[in-house]
mmCIF file of C-alpha atoms and ligand atoms in Angstrom:
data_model
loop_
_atom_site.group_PDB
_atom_site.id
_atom_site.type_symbol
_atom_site.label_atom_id
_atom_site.label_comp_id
_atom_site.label_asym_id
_atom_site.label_seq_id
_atom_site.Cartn_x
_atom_site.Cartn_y
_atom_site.Cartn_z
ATOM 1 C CA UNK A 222 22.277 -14.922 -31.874
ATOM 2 C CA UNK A 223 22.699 -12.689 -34.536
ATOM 3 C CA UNK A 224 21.223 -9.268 -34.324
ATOM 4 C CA UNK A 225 18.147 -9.399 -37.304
ATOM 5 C CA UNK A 226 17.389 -12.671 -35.719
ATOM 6 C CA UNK A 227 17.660 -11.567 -32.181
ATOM 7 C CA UNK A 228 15.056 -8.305 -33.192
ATOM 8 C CA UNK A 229 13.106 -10.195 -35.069
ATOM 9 C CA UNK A 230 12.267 -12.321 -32.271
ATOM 10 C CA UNK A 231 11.654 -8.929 -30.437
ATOM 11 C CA UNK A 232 8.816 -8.721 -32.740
ATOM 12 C CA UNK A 233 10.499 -5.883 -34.445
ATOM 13 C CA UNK A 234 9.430 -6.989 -37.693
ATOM 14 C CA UNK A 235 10.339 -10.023 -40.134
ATOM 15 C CA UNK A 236 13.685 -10.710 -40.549
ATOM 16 C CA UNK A 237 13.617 -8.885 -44.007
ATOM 17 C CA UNK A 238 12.118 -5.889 -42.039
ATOM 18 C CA UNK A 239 14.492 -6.321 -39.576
ATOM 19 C CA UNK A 240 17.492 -6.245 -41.982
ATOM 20 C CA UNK A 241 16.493 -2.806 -43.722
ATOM 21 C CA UNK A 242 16.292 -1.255 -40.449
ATOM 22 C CA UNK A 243 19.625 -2.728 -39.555
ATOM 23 C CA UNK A 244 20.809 -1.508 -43.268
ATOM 24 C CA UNK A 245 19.589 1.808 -42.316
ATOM 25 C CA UNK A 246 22.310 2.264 -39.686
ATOM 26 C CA UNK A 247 19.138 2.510 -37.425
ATOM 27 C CA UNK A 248 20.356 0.291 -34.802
ATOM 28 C CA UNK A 249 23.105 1.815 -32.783
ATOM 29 C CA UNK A 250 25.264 1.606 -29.303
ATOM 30 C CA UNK A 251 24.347 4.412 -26.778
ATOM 31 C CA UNK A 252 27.759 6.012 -27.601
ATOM 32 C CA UNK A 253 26.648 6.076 -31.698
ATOM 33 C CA UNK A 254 28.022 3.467 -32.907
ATOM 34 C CA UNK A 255 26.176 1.524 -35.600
ATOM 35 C CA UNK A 256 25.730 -1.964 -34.606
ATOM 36 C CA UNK A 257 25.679 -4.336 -37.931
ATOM 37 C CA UNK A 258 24.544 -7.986 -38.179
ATOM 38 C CA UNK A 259 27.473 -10.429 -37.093
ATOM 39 C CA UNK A 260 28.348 -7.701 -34.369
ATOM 40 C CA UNK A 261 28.622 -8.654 -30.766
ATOM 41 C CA UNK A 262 26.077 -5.976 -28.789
ATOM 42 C CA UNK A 263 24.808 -6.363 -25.324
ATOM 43 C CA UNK A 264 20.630 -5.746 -24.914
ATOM 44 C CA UNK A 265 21.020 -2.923 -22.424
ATOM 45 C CA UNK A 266 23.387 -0.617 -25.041
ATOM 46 C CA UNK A 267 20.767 -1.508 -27.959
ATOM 47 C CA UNK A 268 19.177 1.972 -29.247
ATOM 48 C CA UNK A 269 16.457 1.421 -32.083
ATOM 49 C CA UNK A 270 16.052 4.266 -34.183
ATOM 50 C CA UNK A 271 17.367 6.511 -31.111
ATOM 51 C CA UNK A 272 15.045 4.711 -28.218
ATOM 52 C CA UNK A 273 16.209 1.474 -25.596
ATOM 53 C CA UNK A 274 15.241 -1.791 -26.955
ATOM 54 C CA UNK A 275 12.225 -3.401 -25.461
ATOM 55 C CA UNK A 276 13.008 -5.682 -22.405
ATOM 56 C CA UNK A 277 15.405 -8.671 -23.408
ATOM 57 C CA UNK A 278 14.454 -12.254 -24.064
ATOM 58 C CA UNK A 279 13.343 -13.705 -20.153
ATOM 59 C CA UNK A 280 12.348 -10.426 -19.123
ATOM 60 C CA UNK A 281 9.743 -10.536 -16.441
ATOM 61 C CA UNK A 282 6.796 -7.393 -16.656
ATOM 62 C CA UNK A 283 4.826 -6.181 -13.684
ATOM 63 C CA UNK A 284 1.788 -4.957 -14.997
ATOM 64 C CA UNK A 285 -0.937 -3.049 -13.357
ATOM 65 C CA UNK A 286 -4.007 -4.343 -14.724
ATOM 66 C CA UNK A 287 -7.149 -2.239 -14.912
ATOM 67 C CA UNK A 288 -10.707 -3.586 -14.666
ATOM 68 C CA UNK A 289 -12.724 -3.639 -18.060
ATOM 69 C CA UNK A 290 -9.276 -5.715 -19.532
ATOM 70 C CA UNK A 291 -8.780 -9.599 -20.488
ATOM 71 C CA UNK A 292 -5.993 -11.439 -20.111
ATOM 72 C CA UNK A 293 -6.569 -14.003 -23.110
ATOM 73 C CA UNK A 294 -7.660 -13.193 -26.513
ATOM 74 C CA UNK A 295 -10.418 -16.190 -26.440
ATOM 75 C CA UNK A 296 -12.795 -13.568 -24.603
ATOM 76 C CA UNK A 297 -14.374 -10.330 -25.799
ATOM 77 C CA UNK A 298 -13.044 -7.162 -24.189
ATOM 78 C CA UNK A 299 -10.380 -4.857 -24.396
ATOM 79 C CA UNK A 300 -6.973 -7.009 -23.833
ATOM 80 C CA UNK A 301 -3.981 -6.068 -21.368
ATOM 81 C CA UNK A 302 -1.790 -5.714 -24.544
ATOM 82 C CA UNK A 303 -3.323 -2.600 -25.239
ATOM 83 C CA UNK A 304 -1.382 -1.739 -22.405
ATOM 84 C CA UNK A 305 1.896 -2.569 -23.421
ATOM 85 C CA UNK A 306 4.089 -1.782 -26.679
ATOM 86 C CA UNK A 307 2.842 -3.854 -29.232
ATOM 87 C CA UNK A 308 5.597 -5.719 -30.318
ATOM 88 C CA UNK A 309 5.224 -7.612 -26.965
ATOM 89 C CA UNK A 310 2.431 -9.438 -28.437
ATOM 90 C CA UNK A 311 4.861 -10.122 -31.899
ATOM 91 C CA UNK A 312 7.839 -11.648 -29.887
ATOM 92 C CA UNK A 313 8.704 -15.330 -30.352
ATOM 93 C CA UNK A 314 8.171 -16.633 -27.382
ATOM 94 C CA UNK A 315 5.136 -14.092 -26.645
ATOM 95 C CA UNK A 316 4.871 -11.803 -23.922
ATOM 96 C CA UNK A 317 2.727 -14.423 -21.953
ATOM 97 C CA UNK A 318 0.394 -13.600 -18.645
ATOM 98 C CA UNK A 319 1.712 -15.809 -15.514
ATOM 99 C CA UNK A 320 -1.913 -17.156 -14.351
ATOM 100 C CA UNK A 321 -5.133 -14.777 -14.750
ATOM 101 C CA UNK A 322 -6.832 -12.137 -13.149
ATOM 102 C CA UNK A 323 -10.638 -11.919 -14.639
ATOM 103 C CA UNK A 324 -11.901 -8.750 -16.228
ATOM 104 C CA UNK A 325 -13.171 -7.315 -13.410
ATOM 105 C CA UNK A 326 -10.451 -7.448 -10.974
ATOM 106 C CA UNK A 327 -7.469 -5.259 -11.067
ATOM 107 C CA UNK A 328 -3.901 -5.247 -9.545
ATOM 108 C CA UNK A 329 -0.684 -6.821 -9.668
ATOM 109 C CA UNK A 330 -0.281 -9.183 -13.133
ATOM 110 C CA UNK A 331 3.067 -10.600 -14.457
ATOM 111 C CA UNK A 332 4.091 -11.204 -17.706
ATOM 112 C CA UNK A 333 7.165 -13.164 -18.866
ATOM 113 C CA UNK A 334 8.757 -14.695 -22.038
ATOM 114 C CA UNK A 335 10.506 -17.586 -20.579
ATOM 115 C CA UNK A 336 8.162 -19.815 -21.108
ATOM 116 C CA UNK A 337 10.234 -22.088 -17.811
ATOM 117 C CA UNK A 338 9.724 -19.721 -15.655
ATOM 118 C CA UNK A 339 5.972 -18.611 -16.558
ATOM 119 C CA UNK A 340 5.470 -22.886 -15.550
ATOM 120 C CA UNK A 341 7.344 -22.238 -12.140
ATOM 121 C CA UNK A 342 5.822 -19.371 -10.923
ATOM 122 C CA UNK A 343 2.314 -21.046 -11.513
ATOM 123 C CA UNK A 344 2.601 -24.373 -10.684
ATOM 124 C CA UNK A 345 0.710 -25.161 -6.941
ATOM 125 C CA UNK A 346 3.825 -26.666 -5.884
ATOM 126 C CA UNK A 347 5.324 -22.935 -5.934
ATOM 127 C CA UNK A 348 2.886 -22.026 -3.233
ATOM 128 C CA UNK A 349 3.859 -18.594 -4.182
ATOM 129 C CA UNK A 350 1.087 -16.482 -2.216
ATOM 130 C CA UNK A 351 -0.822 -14.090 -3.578
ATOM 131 C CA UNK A 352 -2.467 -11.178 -2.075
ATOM 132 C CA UNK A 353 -5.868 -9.729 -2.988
ATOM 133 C CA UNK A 354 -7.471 -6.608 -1.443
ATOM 134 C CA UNK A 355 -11.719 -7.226 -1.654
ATOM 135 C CA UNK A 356 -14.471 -5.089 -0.991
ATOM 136 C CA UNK A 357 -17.412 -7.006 -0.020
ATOM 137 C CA UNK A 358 -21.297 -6.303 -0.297
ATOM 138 C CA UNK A 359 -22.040 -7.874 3.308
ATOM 139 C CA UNK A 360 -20.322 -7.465 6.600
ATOM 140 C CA UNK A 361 -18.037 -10.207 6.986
ATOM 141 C CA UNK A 362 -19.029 -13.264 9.151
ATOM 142 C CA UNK A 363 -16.787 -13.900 11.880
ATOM 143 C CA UNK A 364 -16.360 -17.509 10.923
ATOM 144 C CA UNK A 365 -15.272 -17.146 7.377
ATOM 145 C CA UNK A 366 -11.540 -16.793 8.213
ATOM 146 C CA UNK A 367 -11.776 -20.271 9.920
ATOM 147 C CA UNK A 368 -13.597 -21.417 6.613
ATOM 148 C CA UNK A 369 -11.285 -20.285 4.558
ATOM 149 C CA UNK A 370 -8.139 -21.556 6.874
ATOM 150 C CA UNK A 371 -9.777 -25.038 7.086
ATOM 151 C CA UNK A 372 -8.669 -26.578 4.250
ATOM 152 C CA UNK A 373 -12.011 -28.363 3.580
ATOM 153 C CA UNK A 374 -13.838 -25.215 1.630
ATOM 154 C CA UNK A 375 -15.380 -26.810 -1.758
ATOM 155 C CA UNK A 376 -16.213 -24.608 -4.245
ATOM 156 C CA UNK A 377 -19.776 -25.130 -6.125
ATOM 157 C CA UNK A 378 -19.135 -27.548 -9.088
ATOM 158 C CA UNK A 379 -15.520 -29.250 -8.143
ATOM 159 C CA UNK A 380 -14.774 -31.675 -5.747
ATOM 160 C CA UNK A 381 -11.162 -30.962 -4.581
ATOM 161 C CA UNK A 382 -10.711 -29.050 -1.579
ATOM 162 C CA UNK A 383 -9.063 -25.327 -1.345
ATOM 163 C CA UNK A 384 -6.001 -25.001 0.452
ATOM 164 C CA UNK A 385 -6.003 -23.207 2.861
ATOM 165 C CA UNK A 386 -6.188 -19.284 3.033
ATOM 166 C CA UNK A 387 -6.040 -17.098 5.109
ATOM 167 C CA UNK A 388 -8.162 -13.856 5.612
ATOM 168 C CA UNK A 389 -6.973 -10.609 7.542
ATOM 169 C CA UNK A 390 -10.087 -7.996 7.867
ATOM 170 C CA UNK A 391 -9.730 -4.555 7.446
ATOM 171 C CA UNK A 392 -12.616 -3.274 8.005
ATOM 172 C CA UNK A 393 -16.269 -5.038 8.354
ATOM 173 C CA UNK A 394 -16.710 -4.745 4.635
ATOM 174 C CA UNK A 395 -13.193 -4.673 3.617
ATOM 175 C CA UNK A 396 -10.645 -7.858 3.608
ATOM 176 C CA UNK A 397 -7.071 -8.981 2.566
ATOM 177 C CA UNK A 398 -7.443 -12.701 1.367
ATOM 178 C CA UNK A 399 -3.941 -14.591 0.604
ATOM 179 C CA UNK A 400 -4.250 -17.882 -1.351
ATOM 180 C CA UNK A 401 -1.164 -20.027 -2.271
ATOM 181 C CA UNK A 402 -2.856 -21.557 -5.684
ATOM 182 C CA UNK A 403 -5.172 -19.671 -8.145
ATOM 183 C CA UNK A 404 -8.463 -21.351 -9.435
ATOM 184 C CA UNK A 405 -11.044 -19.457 -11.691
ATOM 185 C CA UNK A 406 -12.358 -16.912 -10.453
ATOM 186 C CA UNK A 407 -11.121 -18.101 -7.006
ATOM 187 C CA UNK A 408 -11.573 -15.316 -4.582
ATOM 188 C CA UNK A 409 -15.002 -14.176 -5.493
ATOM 189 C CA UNK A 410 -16.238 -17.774 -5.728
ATOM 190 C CA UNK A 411 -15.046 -17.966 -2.354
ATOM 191 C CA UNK A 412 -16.811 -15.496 -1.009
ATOM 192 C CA UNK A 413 -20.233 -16.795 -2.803
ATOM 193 C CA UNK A 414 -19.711 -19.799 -1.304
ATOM 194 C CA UNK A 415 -19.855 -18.375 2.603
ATOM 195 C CA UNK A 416 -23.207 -16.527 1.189
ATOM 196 C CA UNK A 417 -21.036 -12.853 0.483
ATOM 197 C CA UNK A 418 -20.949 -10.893 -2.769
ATOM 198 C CA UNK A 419 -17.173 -8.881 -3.467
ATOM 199 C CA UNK A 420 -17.782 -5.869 -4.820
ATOM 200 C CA UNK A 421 -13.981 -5.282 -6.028
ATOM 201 C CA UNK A 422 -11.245 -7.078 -5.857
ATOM 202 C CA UNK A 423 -7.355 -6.270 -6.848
ATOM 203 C CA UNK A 424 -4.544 -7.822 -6.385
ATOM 204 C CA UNK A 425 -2.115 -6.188 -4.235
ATOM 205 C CA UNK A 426 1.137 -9.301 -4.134
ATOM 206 C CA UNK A 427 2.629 -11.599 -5.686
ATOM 207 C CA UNK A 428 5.128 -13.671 -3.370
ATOM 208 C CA UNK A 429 6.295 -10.782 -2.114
ATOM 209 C CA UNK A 430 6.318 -8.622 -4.757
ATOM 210 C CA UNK A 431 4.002 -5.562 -4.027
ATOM 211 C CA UNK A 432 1.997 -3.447 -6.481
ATOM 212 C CA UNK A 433 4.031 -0.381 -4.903
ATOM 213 C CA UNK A 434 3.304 3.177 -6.464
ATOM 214 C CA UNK A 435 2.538 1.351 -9.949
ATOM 215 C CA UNK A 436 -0.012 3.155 -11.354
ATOM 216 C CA UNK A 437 -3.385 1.930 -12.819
ATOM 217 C CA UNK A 438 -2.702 0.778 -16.344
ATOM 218 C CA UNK A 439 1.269 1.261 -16.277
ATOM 219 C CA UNK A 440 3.989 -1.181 -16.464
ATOM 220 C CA UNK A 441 7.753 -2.431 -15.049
ATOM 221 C CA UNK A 442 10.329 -4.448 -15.878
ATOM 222 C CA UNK A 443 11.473 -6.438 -12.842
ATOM 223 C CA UNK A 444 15.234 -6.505 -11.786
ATOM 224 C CA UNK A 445 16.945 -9.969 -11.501
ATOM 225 C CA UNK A 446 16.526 -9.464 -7.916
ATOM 226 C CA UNK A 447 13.104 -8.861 -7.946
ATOM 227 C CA UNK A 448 12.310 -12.040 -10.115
ATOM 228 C CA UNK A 449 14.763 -14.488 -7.836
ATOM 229 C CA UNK A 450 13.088 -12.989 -4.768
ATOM 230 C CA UNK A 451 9.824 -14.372 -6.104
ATOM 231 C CA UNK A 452 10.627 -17.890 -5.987
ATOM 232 C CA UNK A 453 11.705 -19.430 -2.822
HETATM 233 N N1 URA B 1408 -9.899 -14.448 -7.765
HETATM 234 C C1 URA B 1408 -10.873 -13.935 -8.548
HETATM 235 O O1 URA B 1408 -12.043 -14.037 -8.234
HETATM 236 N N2 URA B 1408 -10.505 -13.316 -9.675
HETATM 237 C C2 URA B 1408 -9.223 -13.148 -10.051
HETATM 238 O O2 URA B 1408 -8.933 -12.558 -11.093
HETATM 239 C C3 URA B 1408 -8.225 -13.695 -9.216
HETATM 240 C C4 URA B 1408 -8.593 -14.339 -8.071
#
């Protein structure tokens, strides 16, 4: 692809932006050389105006969402692209969540362009588990971890069964709860429905891939081998 196109899908501007920037000698190699449309270039030497290109087409983003932020523009509150340069939310494909985490809950939340990929890592058949840390308002019942494992739970209003799940207490008020598919709202619904309240909830993993040292609010590009080691 040619290199206005290419940073115009970047969200960089419209092509006609694009073009006066390239014009401008404003898109170099990280040895100085000014890169001109027609040019080969490879992503990773890309400088724009002196500063590394934004991640490349398929790029996959570990996020660490804050509470108080949305994932989808449909609801009212402050949204995770705030968190991220805004050109993410101008690319073509967009920047796109992989599944949800609600307002209130923080943690681990990918983001990816590749629209394939987003579809993989969320379908159930993926059974990519995901770990949540929750804080609960009640001690914990020592039969919910058979609940949850059973297979039969039924959440109020739909009629197919959870998987599975299983549930590793840390303390009496404190829990690590790994599912392997992601309904609304899932983990604090479950807890409703075994007569609990969480009081917090983040999400600590994502099939393996751990929050880590990411702070609140910050964000990562993933390496390759960080993105193939998601998917079995
Ligand atoms: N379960 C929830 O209750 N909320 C989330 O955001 C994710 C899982």
């Amino acid at each position: 692809m040619k290199l206005v196109k290419y940073l115009a899908n970047l969200g960089y501007g419209t092509r006609r932006d694009v073009t006066e920037i390239v014009d401008h000698g404003l898109v170099t190699r990280r040895d100085g050389s000014i890169v001109r449309d027609g040019d080969t270039f490879e992503h990773s030497d890309l400088l724009i105006n002196g500063t590394p290109c934004d991640p490349s087409p398929g790029a996959v983003l570990a996020l660490h969402k804050p509470t108080g932020f949305v994932c989808s523009a449909k609801e009212t509150s402050r949204l995770i692209y705030e968190l991220l340069p805004s050109r993410l939310l101008a690319r073509s494909p967009i920047m796109a969540p992989v599944g949800r985490l609600d307002r209130d809950t923080s943690g681990l939340l990918l983001l990816t362009d590749d629209g394939k990929l987003n579809h993989r890592l969320t379908s159930p058949r993926a059974h990519l588990p995901k770990v949540y840390v929750a804080e609960l308002a009640s001690d914990l019942r020592g039969d919910v971890g058979a609940i949850f494992a059973s297979g039969t739970l039924l959440l109020n209003g739909e009629t197919v069964p959870l998987r599975a799940a299983s549930l590793e207490p840390v303390d009496r008020r404190r829990v690590h709860v790994t599912l392997y598919e992601g309904r609304y709202h899932q983990v604090r619904r479950m807890f409703a429905a075994v007569g609990n309240h969480v009081v917090s909830l983040r999400r600590q993993s994502i099939g393996g891939l751990d929050l880590g040292d990411l702070e609140v609010g910050r964000w990562r590009e993933l390496s390759l081998a960080e993105v193939a080691a998601l998917l079995p």
